[in-house]
């Protein structure tokens, strides 16, 4: 009988004190890490998304899946290399997002979705976690890289957000690359607009049966924003987001992506966040800022904060989408309430994670 406490003690040592280094990198990001927030787990790190939505394996060909994965990997490795070589998180975020803006796969830059009038109106924002400085643009139609313009607004103007014509004039004055609006055209996104318009017409005609066939397809076509959060070797966090918004948007609709606190937020004291999803809900929930505020005021871990904001608060209002986030110690989190989110991360050991679906 006397031996019982001793056996119990040995068992406790054997199973209770598992070293954290045993933990799997992938599992940490997907399910959250219990790592103490005060402990630096990455000297630098980078996390990206290429949009969240009804992304299901059954609707995706192997070729398309490989194309998305390859582009996510190409983009994140650009940012990773900058950080590894001692570059700033600002540069890493910009260059990484530019790769995705230039790819027709994503709803940002080339490949942006169409407005109701058949044009492409681009939104983007950027925030620097060290200075809490920020820049944003909305409704831009002829600037090749909206994320670069958002950063220029931050660095070269007295303002935080510029829109439409004025934003284009500013871009020209600052020597940014101007393109013909047709540069953003892709047949795939144009057809998505036609399908949504057909669907709207069916609603007017009360043709419910045929309309139902269109719905899954339309849900898929709506999203695809890109975003990036990076932590550099100097401990500076930067976050950026770039998008074409939502297909069939009208009346100069602006979503969450260019709104600091909704689509993008960064603060060296807490974390950086980039959002994607149904923008109106992200604006109403101040999703990106709320994650940072919960960490600051409630002293909770990054994963706990992203989980609460997406799975509880956003979901309760009926919003759909997700975030990628990274804290000052290099903890990272993907959190979404949709079927999938194009996403990738890399830590300072060069470990890469690329994922599309929930599991
Ligand atoms: N959040 C974007 C918007 O509402 C769309 C998206 O992320 O897919 O404009």
mmCIF file of C-alpha atoms and ligand atoms in Angstrom:
data_model
loop_
_atom_site.group_PDB
_atom_site.id
_atom_site.type_symbol
_atom_site.label_atom_id
_atom_site.label_comp_id
_atom_site.label_asym_id
_atom_site.label_seq_id
_atom_site.Cartn_x
_atom_site.Cartn_y
_atom_site.Cartn_z
ATOM 1 C CA UNK A 1 0.000 0.000 0.000
ATOM 2 C CA UNK A 2 2.866 2.299 0.886
ATOM 3 C CA UNK A 3 4.172 2.010 -2.673
ATOM 4 C CA UNK A 4 1.022 3.495 -4.211
ATOM 5 C CA UNK A 5 1.935 7.189 -3.831
ATOM 6 C CA UNK A 6 5.382 6.434 -5.304
ATOM 7 C CA UNK A 7 3.897 4.688 -8.375
ATOM 8 C CA UNK A 8 1.463 7.567 -8.798
ATOM 9 C CA UNK A 9 4.355 10.029 -8.651
ATOM 10 C CA UNK A 10 6.357 8.109 -11.303
ATOM 11 C CA UNK A 11 3.304 7.954 -13.596
ATOM 12 C CA UNK A 12 2.792 11.683 -13.195
ATOM 13 C CA UNK A 13 6.360 12.411 -14.251
ATOM 14 C CA UNK A 14 6.137 9.991 -17.188
ATOM 15 C CA UNK A 15 2.887 11.250 -18.696
ATOM 16 C CA UNK A 16 2.299 14.691 -17.271
ATOM 17 C CA UNK A 17 5.436 16.559 -18.276
ATOM 18 C CA UNK A 18 5.678 16.087 -22.005
ATOM 19 C CA UNK A 19 8.218 18.533 -23.430
ATOM 20 C CA UNK A 20 6.666 21.175 -25.730
ATOM 21 C CA UNK A 21 9.301 20.447 -28.372
ATOM 22 C CA UNK A 22 7.496 17.131 -28.987
ATOM 23 C CA UNK A 23 4.510 19.013 -30.274
ATOM 24 C CA UNK A 24 3.750 18.932 -33.935
ATOM 25 C CA UNK A 25 4.034 22.222 -35.834
ATOM 26 C CA UNK A 26 0.970 21.562 -37.985
ATOM 27 C CA UNK A 27 -1.221 20.623 -35.048
ATOM 28 C CA UNK A 28 -0.234 23.767 -33.194
ATOM 29 C CA UNK A 29 -1.465 26.034 -35.962
ATOM 30 C CA UNK A 30 -4.680 24.150 -36.698
ATOM 31 C CA UNK A 31 -5.757 23.433 -33.137
ATOM 32 C CA UNK A 32 -3.993 26.138 -31.222
ATOM 33 C CA UNK A 33 -0.900 25.952 -29.138
ATOM 34 C CA UNK A 34 -0.824 25.892 -25.385
ATOM 35 C CA UNK A 35 2.591 27.535 -25.512
ATOM 36 C CA UNK A 36 2.873 30.282 -22.939
ATOM 37 C CA UNK A 37 2.281 33.610 -24.645
ATOM 38 C CA UNK A 38 5.395 35.070 -23.070
ATOM 39 C CA UNK A 39 7.628 32.481 -24.675
ATOM 40 C CA UNK A 40 9.081 33.354 -28.070
ATOM 41 C CA UNK A 41 8.541 30.318 -30.289
ATOM 42 C CA UNK A 42 9.603 31.896 -33.608
ATOM 43 C CA UNK A 43 12.070 34.715 -34.203
ATOM 44 C CA UNK A 44 10.286 35.397 -37.440
ATOM 45 C CA UNK A 45 7.234 33.889 -39.146
ATOM 46 C CA UNK A 46 4.742 34.447 -41.925
ATOM 47 C CA UNK A 47 1.149 33.379 -42.542
ATOM 48 C CA UNK A 48 -1.094 33.950 -45.577
ATOM 49 C CA UNK A 49 -4.587 33.314 -46.934
ATOM 50 C CA UNK A 50 -6.069 33.293 -50.413
ATOM 51 C CA UNK A 51 -9.712 33.550 -49.370
ATOM 52 C CA UNK A 52 -12.264 31.484 -47.448
ATOM 53 C CA UNK A 53 -15.568 30.056 -48.644
ATOM 54 C CA UNK A 54 -17.430 26.963 -49.769
ATOM 55 C CA UNK A 55 -14.225 25.337 -50.954
ATOM 56 C CA UNK A 56 -14.920 21.604 -51.150
ATOM 57 C CA UNK A 57 -12.662 18.822 -52.345
ATOM 58 C CA UNK A 58 -15.467 17.303 -54.408
ATOM 59 C CA UNK A 59 -15.685 20.504 -56.485
ATOM 60 C CA UNK A 60 -11.940 20.778 -57.083
ATOM 61 C CA UNK A 61 -9.893 18.996 -59.741
ATOM 62 C CA UNK A 62 -6.456 17.664 -58.781
ATOM 63 C CA UNK A 63 -4.856 20.115 -61.235
ATOM 64 C CA UNK A 64 -6.640 23.139 -59.745
ATOM 65 C CA UNK A 65 -5.770 22.044 -56.230
ATOM 66 C CA UNK A 66 -2.102 21.695 -57.189
ATOM 67 C CA UNK A 67 -2.166 25.100 -58.893
ATOM 68 C CA UNK A 68 -3.492 26.809 -55.749
ATOM 69 C CA UNK A 69 -1.038 24.998 -53.496
ATOM 70 C CA UNK A 70 1.897 25.881 -55.751
ATOM 71 C CA UNK A 71 0.954 29.563 -55.875
ATOM 72 C CA UNK A 72 0.488 29.760 -52.104
ATOM 73 C CA UNK A 73 3.896 28.146 -51.646
ATOM 74 C CA UNK A 74 5.555 30.459 -54.167
ATOM 75 C CA UNK A 75 4.051 33.529 -52.499
ATOM 76 C CA UNK A 76 4.892 32.609 -48.911
ATOM 77 C CA UNK A 77 8.455 31.633 -49.793
ATOM 78 C CA UNK A 78 9.044 35.122 -51.185
ATOM 79 C CA UNK A 79 8.079 36.646 -47.848
ATOM 80 C CA UNK A 80 9.909 33.979 -45.861
ATOM 81 C CA UNK A 81 13.175 34.645 -47.720
ATOM 82 C CA UNK A 82 12.894 38.389 -47.073
ATOM 83 C CA UNK A 83 12.382 37.748 -43.348
ATOM 84 C CA UNK A 84 15.140 35.150 -43.171
ATOM 85 C CA UNK A 85 17.585 37.637 -44.709
ATOM 86 C CA UNK A 86 16.684 40.227 -42.117
ATOM 87 C CA UNK A 87 14.193 42.200 -44.221
ATOM 88 C CA UNK A 88 11.204 44.016 -42.752
ATOM 89 C CA UNK A 89 7.748 42.556 -42.202
ATOM 90 C CA UNK A 90 6.417 45.455 -44.337
ATOM 91 C CA UNK A 91 8.436 44.340 -47.348
ATOM 92 C CA UNK A 92 7.588 40.670 -46.759
ATOM 93 C CA UNK A 93 3.853 41.401 -46.630
ATOM 94 C CA UNK A 94 3.916 43.581 -49.740
ATOM 95 C CA UNK A 95 5.976 41.227 -51.912
ATOM 96 C CA UNK A 96 4.030 38.155 -50.808
ATOM 97 C CA UNK A 97 0.674 39.775 -51.535
ATOM 98 C CA UNK A 98 1.923 41.038 -54.905
ATOM 99 C CA UNK A 99 2.552 37.446 -56.047
ATOM 100 C CA UNK A 100 -1.082 36.653 -55.298
ATOM 101 C CA UNK A 101 -2.355 39.923 -56.800
ATOM 102 C CA UNK A 102 -0.619 38.991 -60.046
ATOM 103 C CA UNK A 103 -2.127 35.502 -60.084
ATOM 104 C CA UNK A 104 -5.562 35.102 -61.733
ATOM 105 C CA UNK A 105 -6.376 32.401 -59.165
ATOM 106 C CA UNK A 106 -7.234 34.880 -56.443
ATOM 107 C CA UNK A 107 -9.783 37.646 -56.070
ATOM 108 C CA UNK A 108 -7.193 40.412 -55.827
ATOM 109 C CA UNK A 109 -5.428 42.410 -58.539
ATOM 110 C CA UNK A 110 -5.614 40.339 -61.738
ATOM 111 C CA UNK A 111 -8.493 37.915 -61.271
ATOM 112 C CA UNK A 112 -10.570 40.269 -59.126
ATOM 113 C CA UNK A 113 -14.320 39.733 -59.137
ATOM 114 C CA UNK A 114 -16.645 41.969 -61.153
ATOM 115 C CA UNK A 115 -19.022 44.653 -59.986
ATOM 116 C CA UNK A 116 -22.629 44.750 -61.146
ATOM 117 C CA UNK A 117 -21.593 47.171 -63.909
ATOM 118 C CA UNK A 118 -18.932 44.744 -65.151
ATOM 119 C CA UNK A 119 -15.858 46.572 -63.817
ATOM 120 C CA UNK A 120 -13.190 45.641 -61.239
ATOM 121 C CA UNK A 121 -12.946 47.858 -58.151
ATOM 122 C CA UNK A 122 -10.082 46.969 -55.852
ATOM 123 C CA UNK A 123 -9.648 47.474 -52.115
ATOM 124 C CA UNK A 124 -6.536 46.996 -49.976
ATOM 125 C CA UNK A 125 -5.061 47.934 -46.627
ATOM 126 C CA UNK A 126 -1.852 47.663 -44.659
ATOM 127 C CA UNK A 127 -0.897 48.220 -41.020
ATOM 128 C CA UNK A 128 2.451 48.544 -39.280
ATOM 129 C CA UNK A 129 2.390 47.057 -35.780
ATOM 130 C CA UNK A 130 5.324 49.112 -34.500
ATOM 131 C CA UNK A 131 3.988 52.605 -35.199
ATOM 132 C CA UNK A 132 0.281 51.720 -35.536
ATOM 133 C CA UNK A 133 0.456 53.604 -38.797
ATOM 134 C CA UNK A 134 -1.807 52.390 -41.579
ATOM 135 C CA UNK A 135 -2.827 52.968 -45.182
ATOM 136 C CA UNK A 136 -5.797 51.867 -47.268
ATOM 137 C CA UNK A 137 -7.426 52.287 -50.667
ATOM 138 C CA UNK A 138 -10.939 51.537 -51.871
ATOM 139 C CA UNK A 139 -12.577 51.326 -55.283
ATOM 140 C CA UNK A 140 -9.366 51.568 -57.290
ATOM 141 C CA UNK A 141 -9.685 50.598 -60.986
ATOM 142 C CA UNK A 142 -6.298 51.112 -62.646
ATOM 143 C CA UNK A 143 -3.470 50.587 -60.165
ATOM 144 C CA UNK A 144 -1.650 47.310 -60.727
ATOM 145 C CA UNK A 145 -0.807 46.655 -57.089
ATOM 146 C CA UNK A 146 -3.422 47.927 -54.624
ATOM 147 C CA UNK A 147 -1.350 46.702 -51.645
ATOM 148 C CA UNK A 148 1.591 48.812 -52.767
ATOM 149 C CA UNK A 149 -0.724 51.803 -53.071
ATOM 150 C CA UNK A 150 -2.116 51.203 -49.570
ATOM 151 C CA UNK A 151 1.457 51.231 -48.204
ATOM 152 C CA UNK A 152 2.185 54.441 -50.154
ATOM 153 C CA UNK A 153 -0.862 56.092 -48.592
ATOM 154 C CA UNK A 154 0.646 55.204 -45.212
ATOM 155 C CA UNK A 155 4.194 56.333 -45.966
ATOM 156 C CA UNK A 156 3.644 59.289 -48.318
ATOM 157 C CA UNK A 157 0.382 60.980 -47.321
ATOM 158 C CA UNK A 158 -1.251 62.492 -44.262
ATOM 159 C CA UNK A 159 -4.208 60.178 -44.659
ATOM 160 C CA UNK A 160 -5.180 56.631 -43.875
ATOM 161 C CA UNK A 161 -7.705 55.895 -46.611
ATOM 162 C CA UNK A 162 -8.062 57.139 -50.185
ATOM 163 C CA UNK A 163 -10.763 56.078 -52.635
ATOM 164 C CA UNK A 164 -11.666 55.950 -56.329
ATOM 165 C CA UNK A 165 -10.342 58.624 -58.663
ATOM 166 C CA UNK A 166 -8.359 60.429 -55.994
ATOM 167 C CA UNK A 167 -6.514 57.253 -55.071
ATOM 168 C CA UNK A 168 -5.556 56.774 -58.743
ATOM 169 C CA UNK A 169 -4.291 60.362 -59.046
ATOM 170 C CA UNK A 170 -2.198 59.837 -55.904
ATOM 171 C CA UNK A 171 -0.818 56.572 -57.349
ATOM 172 C CA UNK A 172 0.181 58.339 -60.574
ATOM 173 C CA UNK A 173 1.830 61.160 -58.662
ATOM 174 C CA UNK A 174 3.844 58.646 -56.658
ATOM 175 C CA UNK A 175 4.956 56.804 -59.790
ATOM 176 C CA UNK A 176 3.129 53.531 -59.135
ATOM 177 C CA UNK A 177 2.376 51.271 -62.083
ATOM 178 C CA UNK A 178 -0.893 52.232 -63.764
ATOM 179 C CA UNK A 179 -2.633 49.681 -65.980
ATOM 180 C CA UNK A 180 -5.603 49.673 -68.311
ATOM 181 C CA UNK A 181 -8.643 48.372 -66.343
ATOM 182 C CA UNK A 182 -8.793 45.433 -68.785
ATOM 183 C CA UNK A 183 -5.606 44.106 -67.115
ATOM 184 C CA UNK A 184 -7.791 42.794 -64.268
ATOM 185 C CA UNK A 185 -10.190 40.906 -66.579
ATOM 186 C CA UNK A 186 -10.445 37.119 -66.336
ATOM 187 C CA UNK A 187 -13.064 35.067 -68.151
ATOM 188 C CA UNK A 188 -13.741 32.934 -65.064
ATOM 189 C CA UNK A 189 -14.696 35.901 -62.882
ATOM 190 C CA UNK A 190 -16.707 37.456 -65.709
ATOM 191 C CA UNK A 191 -18.731 34.255 -66.049
ATOM 192 C CA UNK A 192 -19.321 34.263 -62.288
ATOM 193 C CA UNK A 193 -20.937 37.658 -62.609
ATOM 194 C CA UNK A 194 -23.148 36.425 -65.467
ATOM 195 C CA UNK A 195 -24.274 33.448 -63.364
ATOM 196 C CA UNK A 196 -25.166 35.647 -60.418
ATOM 197 C CA UNK A 197 -27.124 37.965 -62.701
ATOM 198 C CA UNK A 198 -28.964 34.982 -64.227
ATOM 199 C CA UNK A 199 -29.725 33.798 -60.720
ATOM 200 C CA UNK A 200 -31.117 37.195 -59.757
ATOM 201 C CA UNK A 201 -33.344 37.163 -62.810
ATOM 202 C CA UNK A 202 -34.694 33.749 -61.826
ATOM 203 C CA UNK A 203 -35.613 35.118 -58.434
ATOM 204 C CA UNK A 204 -37.568 37.886 -60.125
ATOM 205 C CA UNK A 205 -39.240 35.286 -62.349
ATOM 206 C CA UNK A 206 -39.901 33.022 -59.294
ATOM 207 C CA UNK A 207 -38.090 30.177 -61.032
ATOM 208 C CA UNK A 208 -37.033 28.546 -57.761
ATOM 209 C CA UNK A 209 -36.146 25.131 -59.160
ATOM 210 C CA UNK A 210 -33.583 26.275 -61.714
ATOM 211 C CA UNK A 211 -32.274 28.870 -59.293
ATOM 212 C CA UNK A 212 -31.291 26.211 -56.779
ATOM 213 C CA UNK A 213 -28.858 24.689 -59.287
ATOM 214 C CA UNK A 214 -26.931 27.911 -59.430
ATOM 215 C CA UNK A 215 -26.511 28.446 -55.719
ATOM 216 C CA UNK A 216 -23.554 26.198 -54.873
ATOM 217 C CA UNK A 217 -21.665 27.497 -57.850
ATOM 218 C CA UNK A 218 -22.332 31.117 -56.925
ATOM 219 C CA UNK A 219 -21.227 30.605 -53.329
ATOM 220 C CA UNK A 220 -17.900 29.318 -54.639
ATOM 221 C CA UNK A 221 -17.435 32.233 -56.972
ATOM 222 C CA UNK A 222 -17.877 34.962 -54.374
ATOM 223 C CA UNK A 223 -14.702 34.883 -52.333
ATOM 224 C CA UNK A 224 -10.897 34.769 -52.756
ATOM 225 C CA UNK A 225 -9.330 37.779 -51.077
ATOM 226 C CA UNK A 226 -5.623 37.550 -50.236
ATOM 227 C CA UNK A 227 -3.847 38.527 -47.037
ATOM 228 C CA UNK A 228 -0.562 38.189 -45.196
ATOM 229 C CA UNK A 229 0.790 38.751 -41.687
ATOM 230 C CA UNK A 230 4.517 38.691 -40.937
ATOM 231 C CA UNK A 231 6.786 39.016 -37.901
ATOM 232 C CA UNK A 232 10.355 40.085 -38.652
ATOM 233 C CA UNK A 233 13.576 39.503 -36.715
ATOM 234 C CA UNK A 234 13.217 42.931 -35.073
ATOM 235 C CA UNK A 235 9.900 41.899 -33.545
ATOM 236 C CA UNK A 236 7.827 44.054 -35.883
ATOM 237 C CA UNK A 237 4.473 42.751 -37.053
ATOM 238 C CA UNK A 238 2.851 43.895 -40.301
ATOM 239 C CA UNK A 239 -0.447 42.870 -41.853
ATOM 240 C CA UNK A 240 -2.005 43.467 -45.271
ATOM 241 C CA UNK A 241 -5.099 42.492 -47.224
ATOM 242 C CA UNK A 242 -6.029 42.948 -50.907
ATOM 243 C CA UNK A 243 -9.287 42.130 -52.684
ATOM 244 C CA UNK A 244 -11.706 42.742 -55.534
ATOM 245 C CA UNK A 245 -14.511 42.607 -52.953
ATOM 246 C CA UNK A 246 -17.665 40.598 -53.687
ATOM 247 C CA UNK A 247 -19.032 39.639 -57.089
ATOM 248 C CA UNK A 248 -21.952 41.793 -58.267
ATOM 249 C CA UNK A 249 -21.252 44.534 -55.731
ATOM 250 C CA UNK A 250 -22.879 47.855 -56.610
ATOM 251 C CA UNK A 251 -23.339 51.434 -55.545
ATOM 252 C CA UNK A 252 -19.640 51.784 -54.758
ATOM 253 C CA UNK A 253 -19.860 49.068 -52.094
ATOM 254 C CA UNK A 254 -16.747 48.832 -49.931
ATOM 255 C CA UNK A 255 -16.070 45.750 -47.842
ATOM 256 C CA UNK A 256 -13.942 45.068 -44.802
ATOM 257 C CA UNK A 257 -10.609 44.576 -46.579
ATOM 258 C CA UNK A 258 -9.635 48.269 -46.689
ATOM 259 C CA UNK A 259 -11.019 49.013 -43.233
ATOM 260 C CA UNK A 260 -8.382 49.058 -40.520
ATOM 261 C CA UNK A 261 -9.684 47.032 -37.593
ATOM 262 C CA UNK A 262 -11.980 44.912 -39.745
ATOM 263 C CA UNK A 263 -9.942 43.463 -42.621
ATOM 264 C CA UNK A 264 -6.481 44.260 -41.313
ATOM 265 C CA UNK A 265 -4.881 45.069 -37.967
ATOM 266 C CA UNK A 266 -1.372 44.923 -36.498
ATOM 267 C CA UNK A 267 0.061 45.838 -33.115
ATOM 268 C CA UNK A 268 3.498 44.758 -31.890
ATOM 269 C CA UNK A 269 2.081 44.473 -28.368
ATOM 270 C CA UNK A 270 -0.379 41.786 -29.429
ATOM 271 C CA UNK A 271 -0.729 40.402 -32.959
ATOM 272 C CA UNK A 272 -1.407 40.974 -36.644
ATOM 273 C CA UNK A 273 -4.554 39.831 -38.447
ATOM 274 C CA UNK A 274 -5.833 39.633 -42.027
ATOM 275 C CA UNK A 275 -9.475 38.730 -42.677
ATOM 276 C CA UNK A 276 -11.437 37.195 -45.515
ATOM 277 C CA UNK A 277 -15.122 36.490 -45.898
ATOM 278 C CA UNK A 278 -18.426 38.288 -45.989
ATOM 279 C CA UNK A 279 -17.150 41.824 -45.447
ATOM 280 C CA UNK A 280 -20.274 43.376 -44.006
ATOM 281 C CA UNK A 281 -20.107 41.024 -41.010
ATOM 282 C CA UNK A 282 -16.392 41.643 -40.521
ATOM 283 C CA UNK A 283 -17.037 45.380 -40.411
ATOM 284 C CA UNK A 284 -19.865 45.018 -37.896
ATOM 285 C CA UNK A 285 -17.697 42.796 -35.681
ATOM 286 C CA UNK A 286 -14.448 44.759 -36.054
ATOM 287 C CA UNK A 287 -12.938 41.297 -36.391
ATOM 288 C CA UNK A 288 -9.232 42.093 -36.745
ATOM 289 C CA UNK A 289 -9.126 44.681 -33.939
ATOM 290 C CA UNK A 290 -11.291 42.570 -31.656
ATOM 291 C CA UNK A 291 -8.730 39.749 -31.785
ATOM 292 C CA UNK A 292 -5.956 42.150 -30.795
ATOM 293 C CA UNK A 293 -8.112 43.806 -28.113
ATOM 294 C CA UNK A 294 -9.061 40.473 -26.557
ATOM 295 C CA UNK A 295 -5.376 39.600 -26.272
ATOM 296 C CA UNK A 296 -4.535 42.988 -24.802
ATOM 297 C CA UNK A 297 -7.375 43.348 -22.322
ATOM 298 C CA UNK A 298 -8.212 39.765 -21.440
ATOM 299 C CA UNK A 299 -4.584 38.582 -21.629
ATOM 300 C CA UNK A 300 -5.625 35.503 -23.576
ATOM 301 C CA UNK A 301 -3.622 33.542 -26.163
ATOM 302 C CA UNK A 302 -3.886 34.229 -29.898
ATOM 303 C CA UNK A 303 -5.729 31.002 -30.681
ATOM 304 C CA UNK A 304 -8.297 31.629 -27.970
ATOM 305 C CA UNK A 305 -8.948 35.127 -29.318
ATOM 306 C CA UNK A 306 -9.271 34.109 -32.994
ATOM 307 C CA UNK A 307 -11.531 31.217 -32.024
ATOM 308 C CA UNK A 308 -13.867 33.375 -29.966
ATOM 309 C CA UNK A 309 -14.142 36.112 -32.586
ATOM 310 C CA UNK A 310 -14.734 33.773 -35.560
ATOM 311 C CA UNK A 311 -16.527 30.758 -34.071
ATOM 312 C CA UNK A 312 -18.613 32.608 -31.488
ATOM 313 C CA UNK A 313 -19.093 36.273 -32.326
ATOM 314 C CA UNK A 314 -18.963 36.271 -36.152
ATOM 315 C CA UNK A 315 -20.934 33.036 -36.407
ATOM 316 C CA UNK A 316 -23.615 34.299 -34.018
ATOM 317 C CA UNK A 317 -24.340 37.224 -36.347
ATOM 318 C CA UNK A 318 -24.495 34.919 -39.377
ATOM 319 C CA UNK A 319 -21.146 35.970 -40.844
ATOM 320 C CA UNK A 320 -18.896 33.590 -42.758
ATOM 321 C CA UNK A 321 -15.157 33.654 -43.389
ATOM 322 C CA UNK A 322 -11.910 33.486 -41.505
ATOM 323 C CA UNK A 323 -8.624 35.052 -40.478
ATOM 324 C CA UNK A 324 -4.928 34.360 -40.443
ATOM 325 C CA UNK A 325 -3.151 35.783 -37.410
ATOM 326 C CA UNK A 326 0.287 35.820 -35.856
ATOM 327 C CA UNK A 327 1.336 37.104 -32.449
ATOM 328 C CA UNK A 328 4.447 38.883 -31.175
ATOM 329 C CA UNK A 329 6.010 35.578 -30.118
ATOM 330 C CA UNK A 330 5.514 33.908 -33.460
ATOM 331 C CA UNK A 331 2.447 31.844 -32.560
ATOM 332 C CA UNK A 332 0.197 31.490 -35.596
ATOM 333 C CA UNK A 333 -3.485 30.795 -36.084
ATOM 334 C CA UNK A 334 -5.800 29.929 -38.969
ATOM 335 C CA UNK A 335 -9.436 30.256 -37.946
ATOM 336 C CA UNK A 336 -12.490 30.030 -40.231
ATOM 337 C CA UNK A 337 -16.114 28.888 -40.129
ATOM 338 C CA UNK A 338 -16.389 28.046 -43.837
ATOM 339 C CA UNK A 339 -15.730 24.719 -45.570
ATOM 340 C CA UNK A 340 -12.249 25.838 -46.567
ATOM 341 C CA UNK A 341 -9.690 28.592 -46.665
ATOM 342 C CA UNK A 342 -6.659 28.764 -48.954
ATOM 343 C CA UNK A 343 -3.832 29.181 -46.480
ATOM 344 C CA UNK A 344 -0.149 28.688 -45.728
ATOM 345 C CA UNK A 345 2.392 29.409 -43.014
ATOM 346 C CA UNK A 346 6.140 29.206 -42.474
ATOM 347 C CA UNK A 347 8.056 29.401 -39.218
ATOM 348 C CA UNK A 348 11.685 30.363 -38.582
ATOM 349 C CA UNK A 349 12.778 26.732 -39.016
ATOM 350 C CA UNK A 350 11.515 26.915 -42.594
ATOM 351 C CA UNK A 351 8.645 24.494 -41.871
ATOM 352 C CA UNK A 352 5.946 25.034 -44.464
ATOM 353 C CA UNK A 353 2.243 24.301 -44.136
ATOM 354 C CA UNK A 354 -0.101 24.651 -47.121
ATOM 355 C CA UNK A 355 -3.782 23.783 -46.714
ATOM 356 C CA UNK A 356 -7.107 24.322 -48.442
ATOM 357 C CA UNK A 357 -9.892 22.335 -46.740
ATOM 358 C CA UNK A 358 -10.925 22.096 -43.131
ATOM 359 C CA UNK A 359 -8.945 18.924 -42.324
HETATM 360 N N1 LIG B 1 -13.945 40.340 -47.417
HETATM 361 C C1 LIG B 1 -14.075 40.643 -48.817
HETATM 362 C C2 LIG B 1 -15.173 41.655 -48.998
HETATM 363 O O1 LIG B 1 -16.191 41.544 -48.371
HETATM 364 C C3 LIG B 1 -14.358 39.457 -49.654
HETATM 365 C C4 LIG B 1 -13.538 38.220 -49.358
HETATM 366 O O2 LIG B 1 -12.793 38.183 -48.419
HETATM 367 O O3 LIG B 1 -13.627 37.270 -50.103
HETATM 368 O O4 LIG B 1 -15.024 42.530 -49.802
#
